[in-house]
mmCIF file of C-alpha atoms in Angstrom:
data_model
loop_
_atom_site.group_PDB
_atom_site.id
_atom_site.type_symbol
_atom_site.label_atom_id
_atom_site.label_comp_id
_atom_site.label_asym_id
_atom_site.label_seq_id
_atom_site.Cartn_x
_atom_site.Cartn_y
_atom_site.Cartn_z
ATOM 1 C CA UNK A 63 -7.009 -16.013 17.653
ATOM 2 C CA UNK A 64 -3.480 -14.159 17.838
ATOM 3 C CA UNK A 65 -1.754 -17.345 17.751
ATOM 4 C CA UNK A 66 -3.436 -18.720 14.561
ATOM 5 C CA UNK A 67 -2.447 -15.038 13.148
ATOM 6 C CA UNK A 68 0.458 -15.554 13.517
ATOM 7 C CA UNK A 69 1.699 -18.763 13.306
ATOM 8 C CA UNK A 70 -1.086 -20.475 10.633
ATOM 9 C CA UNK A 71 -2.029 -17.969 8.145
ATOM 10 C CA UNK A 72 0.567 -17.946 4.937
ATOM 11 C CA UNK A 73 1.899 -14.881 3.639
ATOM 12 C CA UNK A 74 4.070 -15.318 0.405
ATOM 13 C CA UNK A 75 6.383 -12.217 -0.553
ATOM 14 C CA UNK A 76 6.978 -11.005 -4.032
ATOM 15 C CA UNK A 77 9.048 -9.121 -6.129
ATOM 16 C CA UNK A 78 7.895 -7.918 -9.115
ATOM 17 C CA UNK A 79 9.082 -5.537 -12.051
ATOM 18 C CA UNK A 80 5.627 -3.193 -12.135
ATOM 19 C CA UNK A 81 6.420 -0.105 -14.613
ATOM 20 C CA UNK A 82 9.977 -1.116 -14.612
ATOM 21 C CA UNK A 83 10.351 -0.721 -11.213
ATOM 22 C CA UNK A 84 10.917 -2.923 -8.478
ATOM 23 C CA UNK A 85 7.426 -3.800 -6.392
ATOM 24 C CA UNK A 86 7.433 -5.592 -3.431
ATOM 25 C CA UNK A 87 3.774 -7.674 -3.186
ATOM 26 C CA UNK A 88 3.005 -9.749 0.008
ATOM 27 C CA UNK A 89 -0.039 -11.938 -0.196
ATOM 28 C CA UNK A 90 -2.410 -13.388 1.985
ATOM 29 C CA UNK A 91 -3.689 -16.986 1.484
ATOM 30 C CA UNK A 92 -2.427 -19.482 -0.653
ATOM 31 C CA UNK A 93 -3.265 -17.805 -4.204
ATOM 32 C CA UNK A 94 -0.068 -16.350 -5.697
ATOM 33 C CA UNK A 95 -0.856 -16.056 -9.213
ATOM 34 C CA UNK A 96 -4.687 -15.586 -9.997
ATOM 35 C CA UNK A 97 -4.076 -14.594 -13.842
ATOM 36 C CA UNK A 98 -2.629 -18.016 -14.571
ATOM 37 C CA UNK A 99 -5.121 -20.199 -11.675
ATOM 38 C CA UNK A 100 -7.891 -21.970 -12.962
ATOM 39 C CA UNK A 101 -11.596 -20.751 -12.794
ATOM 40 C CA UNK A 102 -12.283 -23.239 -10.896
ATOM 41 C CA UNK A 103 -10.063 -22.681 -8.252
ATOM 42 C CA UNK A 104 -9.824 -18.534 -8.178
ATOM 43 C CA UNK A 105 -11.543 -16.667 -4.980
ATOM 44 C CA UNK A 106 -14.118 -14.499 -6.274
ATOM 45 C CA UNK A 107 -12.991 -11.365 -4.745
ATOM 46 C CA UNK A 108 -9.582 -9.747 -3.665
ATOM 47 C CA UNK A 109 -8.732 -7.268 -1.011
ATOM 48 C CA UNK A 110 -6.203 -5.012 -2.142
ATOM 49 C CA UNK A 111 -3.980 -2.705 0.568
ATOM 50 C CA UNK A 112 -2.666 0.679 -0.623
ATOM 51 C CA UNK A 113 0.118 1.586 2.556
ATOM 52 C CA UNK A 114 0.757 4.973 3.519
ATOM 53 C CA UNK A 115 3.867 6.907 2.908
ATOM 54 C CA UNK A 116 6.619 5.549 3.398
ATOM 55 C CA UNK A 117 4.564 2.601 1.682
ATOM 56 C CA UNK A 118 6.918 -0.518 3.179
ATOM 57 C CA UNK A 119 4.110 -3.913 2.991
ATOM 58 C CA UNK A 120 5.624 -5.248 6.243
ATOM 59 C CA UNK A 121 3.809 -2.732 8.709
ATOM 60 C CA UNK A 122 0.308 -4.117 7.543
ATOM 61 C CA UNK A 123 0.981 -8.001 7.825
ATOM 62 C CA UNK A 124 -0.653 -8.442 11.238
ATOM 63 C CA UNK A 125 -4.025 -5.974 9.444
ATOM 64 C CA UNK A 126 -3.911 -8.254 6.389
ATOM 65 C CA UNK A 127 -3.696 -11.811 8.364
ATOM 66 C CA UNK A 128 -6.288 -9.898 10.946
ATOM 67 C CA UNK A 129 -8.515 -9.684 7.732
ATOM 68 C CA UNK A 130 -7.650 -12.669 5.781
ATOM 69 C CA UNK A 131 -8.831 -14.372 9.136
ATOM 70 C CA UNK A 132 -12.145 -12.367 9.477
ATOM 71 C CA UNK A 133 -13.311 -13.682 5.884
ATOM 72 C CA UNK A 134 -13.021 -17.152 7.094
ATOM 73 C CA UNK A 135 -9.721 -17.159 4.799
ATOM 74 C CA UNK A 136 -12.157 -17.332 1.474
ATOM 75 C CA UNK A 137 -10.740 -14.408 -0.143
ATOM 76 C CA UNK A 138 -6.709 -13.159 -0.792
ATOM 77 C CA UNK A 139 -5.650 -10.278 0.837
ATOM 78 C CA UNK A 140 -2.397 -8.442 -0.935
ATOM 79 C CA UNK A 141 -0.476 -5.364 0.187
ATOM 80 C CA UNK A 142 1.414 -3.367 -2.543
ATOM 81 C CA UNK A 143 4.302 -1.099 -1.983
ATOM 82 C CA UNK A 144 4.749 2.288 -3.409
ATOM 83 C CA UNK A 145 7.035 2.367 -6.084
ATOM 84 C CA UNK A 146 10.701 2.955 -5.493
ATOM 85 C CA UNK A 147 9.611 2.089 -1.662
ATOM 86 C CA UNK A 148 11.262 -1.169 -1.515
ATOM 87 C CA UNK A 149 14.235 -2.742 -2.987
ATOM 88 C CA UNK A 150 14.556 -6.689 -3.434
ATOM 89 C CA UNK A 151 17.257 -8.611 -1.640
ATOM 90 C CA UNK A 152 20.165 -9.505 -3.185
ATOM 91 C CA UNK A 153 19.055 -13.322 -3.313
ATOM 92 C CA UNK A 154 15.409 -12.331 -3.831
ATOM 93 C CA UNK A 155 14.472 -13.337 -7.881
ATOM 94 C CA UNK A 156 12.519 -10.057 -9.158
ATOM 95 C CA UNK A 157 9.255 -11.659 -11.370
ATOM 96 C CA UNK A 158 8.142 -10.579 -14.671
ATOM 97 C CA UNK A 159 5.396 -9.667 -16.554
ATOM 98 C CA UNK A 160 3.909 -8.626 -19.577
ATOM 99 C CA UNK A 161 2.780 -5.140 -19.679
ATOM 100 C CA UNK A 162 -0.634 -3.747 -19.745
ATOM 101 C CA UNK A 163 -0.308 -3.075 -23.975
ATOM 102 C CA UNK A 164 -2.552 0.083 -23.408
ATOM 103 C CA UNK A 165 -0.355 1.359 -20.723
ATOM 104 C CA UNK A 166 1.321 4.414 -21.971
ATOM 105 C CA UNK A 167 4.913 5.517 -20.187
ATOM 106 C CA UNK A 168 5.007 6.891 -16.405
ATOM 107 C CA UNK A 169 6.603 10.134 -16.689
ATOM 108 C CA UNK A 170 6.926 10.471 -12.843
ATOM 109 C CA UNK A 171 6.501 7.455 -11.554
ATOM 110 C CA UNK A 172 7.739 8.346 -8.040
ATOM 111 C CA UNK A 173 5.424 10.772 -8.031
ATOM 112 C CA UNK A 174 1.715 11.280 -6.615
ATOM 113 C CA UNK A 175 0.477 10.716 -10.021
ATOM 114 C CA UNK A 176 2.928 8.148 -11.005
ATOM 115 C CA UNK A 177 1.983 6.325 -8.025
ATOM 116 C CA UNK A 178 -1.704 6.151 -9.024
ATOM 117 C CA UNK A 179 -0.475 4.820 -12.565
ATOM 118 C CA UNK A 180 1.910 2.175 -10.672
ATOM 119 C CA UNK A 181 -1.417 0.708 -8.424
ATOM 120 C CA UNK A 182 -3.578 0.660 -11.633
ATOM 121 C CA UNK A 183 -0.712 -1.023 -14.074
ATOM 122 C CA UNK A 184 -0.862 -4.086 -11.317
ATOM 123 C CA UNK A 185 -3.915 -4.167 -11.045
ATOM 124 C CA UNK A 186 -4.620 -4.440 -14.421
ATOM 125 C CA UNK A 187 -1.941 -6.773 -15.516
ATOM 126 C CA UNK A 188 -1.886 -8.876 -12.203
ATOM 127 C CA UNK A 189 -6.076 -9.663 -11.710
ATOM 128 C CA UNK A 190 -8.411 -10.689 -13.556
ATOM 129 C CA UNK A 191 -9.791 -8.433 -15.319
ATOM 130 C CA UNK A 192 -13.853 -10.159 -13.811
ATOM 131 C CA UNK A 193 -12.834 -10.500 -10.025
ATOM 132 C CA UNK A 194 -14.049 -8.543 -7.766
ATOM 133 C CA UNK A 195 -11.897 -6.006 -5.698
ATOM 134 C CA UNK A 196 -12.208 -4.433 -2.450
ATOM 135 C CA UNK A 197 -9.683 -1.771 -2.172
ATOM 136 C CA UNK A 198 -8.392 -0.410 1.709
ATOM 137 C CA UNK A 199 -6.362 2.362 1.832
ATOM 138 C CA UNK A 200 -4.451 3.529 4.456
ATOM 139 C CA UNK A 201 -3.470 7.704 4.787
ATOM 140 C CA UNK A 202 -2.447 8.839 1.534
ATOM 141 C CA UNK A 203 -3.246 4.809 0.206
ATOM 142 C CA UNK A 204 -6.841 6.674 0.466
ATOM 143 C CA UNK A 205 -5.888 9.252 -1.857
ATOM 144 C CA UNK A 206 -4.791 6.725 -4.173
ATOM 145 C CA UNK A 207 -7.828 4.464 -3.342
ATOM 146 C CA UNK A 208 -10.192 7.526 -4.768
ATOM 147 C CA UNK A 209 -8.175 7.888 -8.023
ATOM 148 C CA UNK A 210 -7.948 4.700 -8.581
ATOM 149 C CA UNK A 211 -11.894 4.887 -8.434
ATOM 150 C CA UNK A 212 -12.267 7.881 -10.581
ATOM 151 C CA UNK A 213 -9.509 7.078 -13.542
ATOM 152 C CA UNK A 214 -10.259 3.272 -13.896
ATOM 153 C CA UNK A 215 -14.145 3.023 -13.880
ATOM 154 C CA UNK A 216 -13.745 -0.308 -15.423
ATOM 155 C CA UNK A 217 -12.321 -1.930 -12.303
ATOM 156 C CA UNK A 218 -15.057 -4.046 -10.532
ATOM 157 C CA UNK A 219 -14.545 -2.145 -7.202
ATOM 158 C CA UNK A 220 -17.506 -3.048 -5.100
ATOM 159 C CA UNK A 221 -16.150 -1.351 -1.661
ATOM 160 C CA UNK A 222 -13.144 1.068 -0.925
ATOM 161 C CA UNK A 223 -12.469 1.504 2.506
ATOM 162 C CA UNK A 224 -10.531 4.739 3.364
ATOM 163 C CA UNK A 225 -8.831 4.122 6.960
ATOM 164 C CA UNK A 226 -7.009 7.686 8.668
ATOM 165 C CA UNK A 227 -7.680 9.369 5.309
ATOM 166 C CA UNK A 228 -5.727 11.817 4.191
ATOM 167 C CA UNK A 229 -7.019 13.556 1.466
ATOM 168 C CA UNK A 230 -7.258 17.068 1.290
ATOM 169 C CA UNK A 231 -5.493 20.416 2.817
ATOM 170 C CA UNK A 232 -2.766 18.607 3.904
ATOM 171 C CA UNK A 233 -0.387 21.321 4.599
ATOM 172 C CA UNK A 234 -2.648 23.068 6.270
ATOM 173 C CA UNK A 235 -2.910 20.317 9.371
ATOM 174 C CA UNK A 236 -0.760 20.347 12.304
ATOM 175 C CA UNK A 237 1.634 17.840 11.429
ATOM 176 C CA UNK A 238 1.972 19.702 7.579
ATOM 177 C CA UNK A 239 2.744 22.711 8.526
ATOM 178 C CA UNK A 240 6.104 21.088 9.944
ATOM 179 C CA UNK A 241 6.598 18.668 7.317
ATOM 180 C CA UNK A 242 5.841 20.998 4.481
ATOM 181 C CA UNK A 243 9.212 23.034 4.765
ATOM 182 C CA UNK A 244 11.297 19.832 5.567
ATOM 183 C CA UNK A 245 9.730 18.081 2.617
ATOM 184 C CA UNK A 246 9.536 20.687 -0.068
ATOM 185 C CA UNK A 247 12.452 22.587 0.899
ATOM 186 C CA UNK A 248 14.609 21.464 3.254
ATOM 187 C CA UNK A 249 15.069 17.651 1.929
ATOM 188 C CA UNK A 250 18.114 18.031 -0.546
ATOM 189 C CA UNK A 251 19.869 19.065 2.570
ATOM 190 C CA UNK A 252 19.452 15.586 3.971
ATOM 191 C CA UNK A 253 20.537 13.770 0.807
ATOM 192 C CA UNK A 254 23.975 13.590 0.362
ATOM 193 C CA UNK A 255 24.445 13.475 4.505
ATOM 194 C CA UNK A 256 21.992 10.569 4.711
ATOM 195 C CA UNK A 257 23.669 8.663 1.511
ATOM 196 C CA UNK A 258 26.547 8.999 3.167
ATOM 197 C CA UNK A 259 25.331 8.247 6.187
ATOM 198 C CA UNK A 260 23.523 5.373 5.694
ATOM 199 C CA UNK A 261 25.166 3.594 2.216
ATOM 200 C CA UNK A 262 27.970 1.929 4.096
ATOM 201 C CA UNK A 263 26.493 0.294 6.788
ATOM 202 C CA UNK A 264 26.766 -3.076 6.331
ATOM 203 C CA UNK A 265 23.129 -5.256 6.427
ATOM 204 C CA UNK A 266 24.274 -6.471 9.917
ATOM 205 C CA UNK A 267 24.281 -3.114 11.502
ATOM 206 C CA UNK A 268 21.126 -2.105 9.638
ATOM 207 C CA UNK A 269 19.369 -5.102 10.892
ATOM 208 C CA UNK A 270 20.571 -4.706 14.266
ATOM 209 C CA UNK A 271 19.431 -1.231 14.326
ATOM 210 C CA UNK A 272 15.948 -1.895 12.741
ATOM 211 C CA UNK A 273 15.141 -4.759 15.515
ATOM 212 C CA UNK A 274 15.979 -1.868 18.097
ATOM 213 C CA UNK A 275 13.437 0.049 16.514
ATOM 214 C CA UNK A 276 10.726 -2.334 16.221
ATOM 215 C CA UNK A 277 11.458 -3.746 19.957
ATOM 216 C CA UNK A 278 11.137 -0.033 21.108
ATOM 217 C CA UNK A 279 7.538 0.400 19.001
ATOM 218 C CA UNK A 280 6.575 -3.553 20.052
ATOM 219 C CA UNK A 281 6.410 -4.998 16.289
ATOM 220 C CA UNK A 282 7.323 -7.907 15.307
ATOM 221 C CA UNK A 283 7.686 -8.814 11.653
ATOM 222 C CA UNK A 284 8.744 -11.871 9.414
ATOM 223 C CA UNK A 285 9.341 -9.854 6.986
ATOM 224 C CA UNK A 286 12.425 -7.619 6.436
ATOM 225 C CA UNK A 287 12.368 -4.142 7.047
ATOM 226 C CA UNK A 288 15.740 -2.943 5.632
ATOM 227 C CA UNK A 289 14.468 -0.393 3.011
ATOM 228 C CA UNK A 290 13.431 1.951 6.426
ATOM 229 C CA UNK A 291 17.392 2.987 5.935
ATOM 230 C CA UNK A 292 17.618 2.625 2.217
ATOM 231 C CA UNK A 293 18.521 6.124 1.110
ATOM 232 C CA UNK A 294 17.230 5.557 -2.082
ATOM 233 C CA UNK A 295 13.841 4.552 -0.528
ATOM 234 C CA UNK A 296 13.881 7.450 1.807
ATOM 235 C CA UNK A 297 14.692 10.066 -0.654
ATOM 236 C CA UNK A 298 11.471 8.368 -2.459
ATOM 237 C CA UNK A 299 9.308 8.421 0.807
ATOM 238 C CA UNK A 300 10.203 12.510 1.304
ATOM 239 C CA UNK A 301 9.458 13.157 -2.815
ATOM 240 C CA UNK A 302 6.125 11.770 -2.553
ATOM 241 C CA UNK A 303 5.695 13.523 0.452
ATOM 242 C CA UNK A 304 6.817 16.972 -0.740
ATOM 243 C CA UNK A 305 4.177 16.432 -3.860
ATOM 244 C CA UNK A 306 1.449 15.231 -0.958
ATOM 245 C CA UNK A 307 1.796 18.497 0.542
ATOM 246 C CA UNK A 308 1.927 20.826 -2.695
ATOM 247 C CA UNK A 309 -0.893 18.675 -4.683
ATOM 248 C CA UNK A 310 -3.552 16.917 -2.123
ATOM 249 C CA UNK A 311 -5.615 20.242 -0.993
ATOM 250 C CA UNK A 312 -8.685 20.171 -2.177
ATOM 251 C CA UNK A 313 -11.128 17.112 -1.364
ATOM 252 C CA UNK A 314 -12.647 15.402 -4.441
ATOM 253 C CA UNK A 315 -16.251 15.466 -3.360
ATOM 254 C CA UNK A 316 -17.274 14.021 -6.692
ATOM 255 C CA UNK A 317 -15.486 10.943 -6.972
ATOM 256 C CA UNK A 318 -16.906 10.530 -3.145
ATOM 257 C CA UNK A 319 -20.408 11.114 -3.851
ATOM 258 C CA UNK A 320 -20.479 9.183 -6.951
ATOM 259 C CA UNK A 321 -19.149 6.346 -4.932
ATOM 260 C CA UNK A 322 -20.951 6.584 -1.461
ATOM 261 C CA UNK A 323 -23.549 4.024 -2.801
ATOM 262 C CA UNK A 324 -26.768 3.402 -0.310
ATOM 263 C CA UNK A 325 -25.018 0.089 0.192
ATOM 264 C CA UNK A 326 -22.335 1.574 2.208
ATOM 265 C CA UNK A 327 -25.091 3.309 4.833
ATOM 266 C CA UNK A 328 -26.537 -0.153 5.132
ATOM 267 C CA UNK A 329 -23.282 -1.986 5.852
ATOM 268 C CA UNK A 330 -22.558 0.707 8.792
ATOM 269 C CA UNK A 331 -25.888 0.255 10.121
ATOM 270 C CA UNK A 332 -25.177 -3.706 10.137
ATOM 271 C CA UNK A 333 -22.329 -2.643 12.281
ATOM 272 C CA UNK A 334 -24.041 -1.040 14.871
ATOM 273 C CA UNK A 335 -27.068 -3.299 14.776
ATOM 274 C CA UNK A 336 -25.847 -5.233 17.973
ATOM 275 C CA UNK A 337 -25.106 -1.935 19.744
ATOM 276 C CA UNK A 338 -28.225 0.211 18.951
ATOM 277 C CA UNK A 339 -29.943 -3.084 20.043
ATOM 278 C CA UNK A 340 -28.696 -2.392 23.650
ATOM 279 C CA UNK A 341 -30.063 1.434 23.746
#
């Protein structure tokens, strides 16, 4: 099973101006371009990934293969990056497209709410407007997932997964209450040191570094993971995060309730049919 993960299962990297701002897309299967595929020949449903912050696509390849595999490979699974996230190669071609004509401008697109208006100018202008989505996101991705829900009822979202949520009182947790100082006031002290810093390493050091890294954490990627010492990525990653701290408090029970369909409490109890079965 690992083995036809990883050596069988095609994932096709994008770049893509979304909002006027560079997008990296990675996609699962062998559809690339469902707005311009025939009928005939388009899946029926798509699993869209919403990362975490920082929101660098190459950390979820192995989940998205892992799923893509799971589904029998019937339906495309595609992993978005947060704007201003990811930067294309130098010898990477950056796609374009025609803009969602109802779209108005993204005042703040690096933003919490920019980044909501970033997913939902994709989607918009990327699937067709009839297939079906199933939307996973991943710690603030789950954030995301639930506005997505609650400003664009016109999406046909049938499920919306919400892995390690993290969606309300954030500063208020452990791990916020250390990060909320760094972020929100302590960050501009790191910018101009980590510019200067990290700017004139060449892509050889960079690399060499990153491979360190990954070795140390035992991750393996065919993808390249050069924006983790980007500055202009990072700086990004810790403005988001300063506005995830200030802004995601309170939970948004209403979007969840409206959403938390009877459907969903029959799917969990087809996942534990085998194991109540043994009790």
């Amino acid at each position: 099973m690992d083995s036809e993960i990883k050596e069988e299962i095609p994932v096709h990297e994008e770049f893509i101006l979304c909002c006027g701002i560079e997008t990296q897309v990675l996609k699962c299967g062998p559809w690339t371009d469902l707005i311009n595929a025939q009928i005939a020949n388009r899946p029926k449903l798509l699993i869209f990934i919403i990362p975490g912050n920082p929101g660098f696509s190459a950390f979820y390849v192995p989940f998205a293969k892992a799923l893509y595999s799971s589904t029998k490979r019937r339906f495309p699974v595609w992993v978005i990056s947060h704007a201003g996230h990811a930067l294309a190669p130098k010898d990477k071609k950056i796609l374009t497209t025609s803009d969602d004509p109802n779209a108005q401008e993204i005042k703040d697109i690096y933003g919490l709410r920019g980044q909501v208006e970033h997913k939902l100018a994709f989607l918009r202008t990327h699937v067709p407007k009839e297939m079906k989505l199933v939307v996973i996101g991943h710690s603030i991705g789950c954030y995301f997932s639930l506005q997505v829900l609650k400003h664009a009822p016109e999406l046909p979202v049938i499920r919306s997964f919400l892995l390690f949520p993290t969606i309300e009182r954030m500063s208020e947790s452990p791990n916020g209450k250390l990060a909320t100082p760094l972020l929100c006031w302590l960050r501009y002290a790191f910018y101009v040191p980590g510019y200067l810093l990290l700017k004139p390493w060449p892509e050889k050091i960079k690399s060499l570094v990153i491979r360190m890294l990954l070795r140390r954490m035992n991750l393996q990627s065919e993808f390249s993971f050069l924006n983790i010492l980007e500055p202009f990525c990072l700086i990004n990653a810790a403005y988001l995060g300063s506005q995830e701290m200030m802004e995601v408090v309170k939970r948004d029970n209403e979007t969840i309730k409206e959403h938390l369909s009877k459907e969903m409490a029959d799917m969990v109890a087809d996942w534990l049919k085998d194991d109540l079965s043994k009790i």
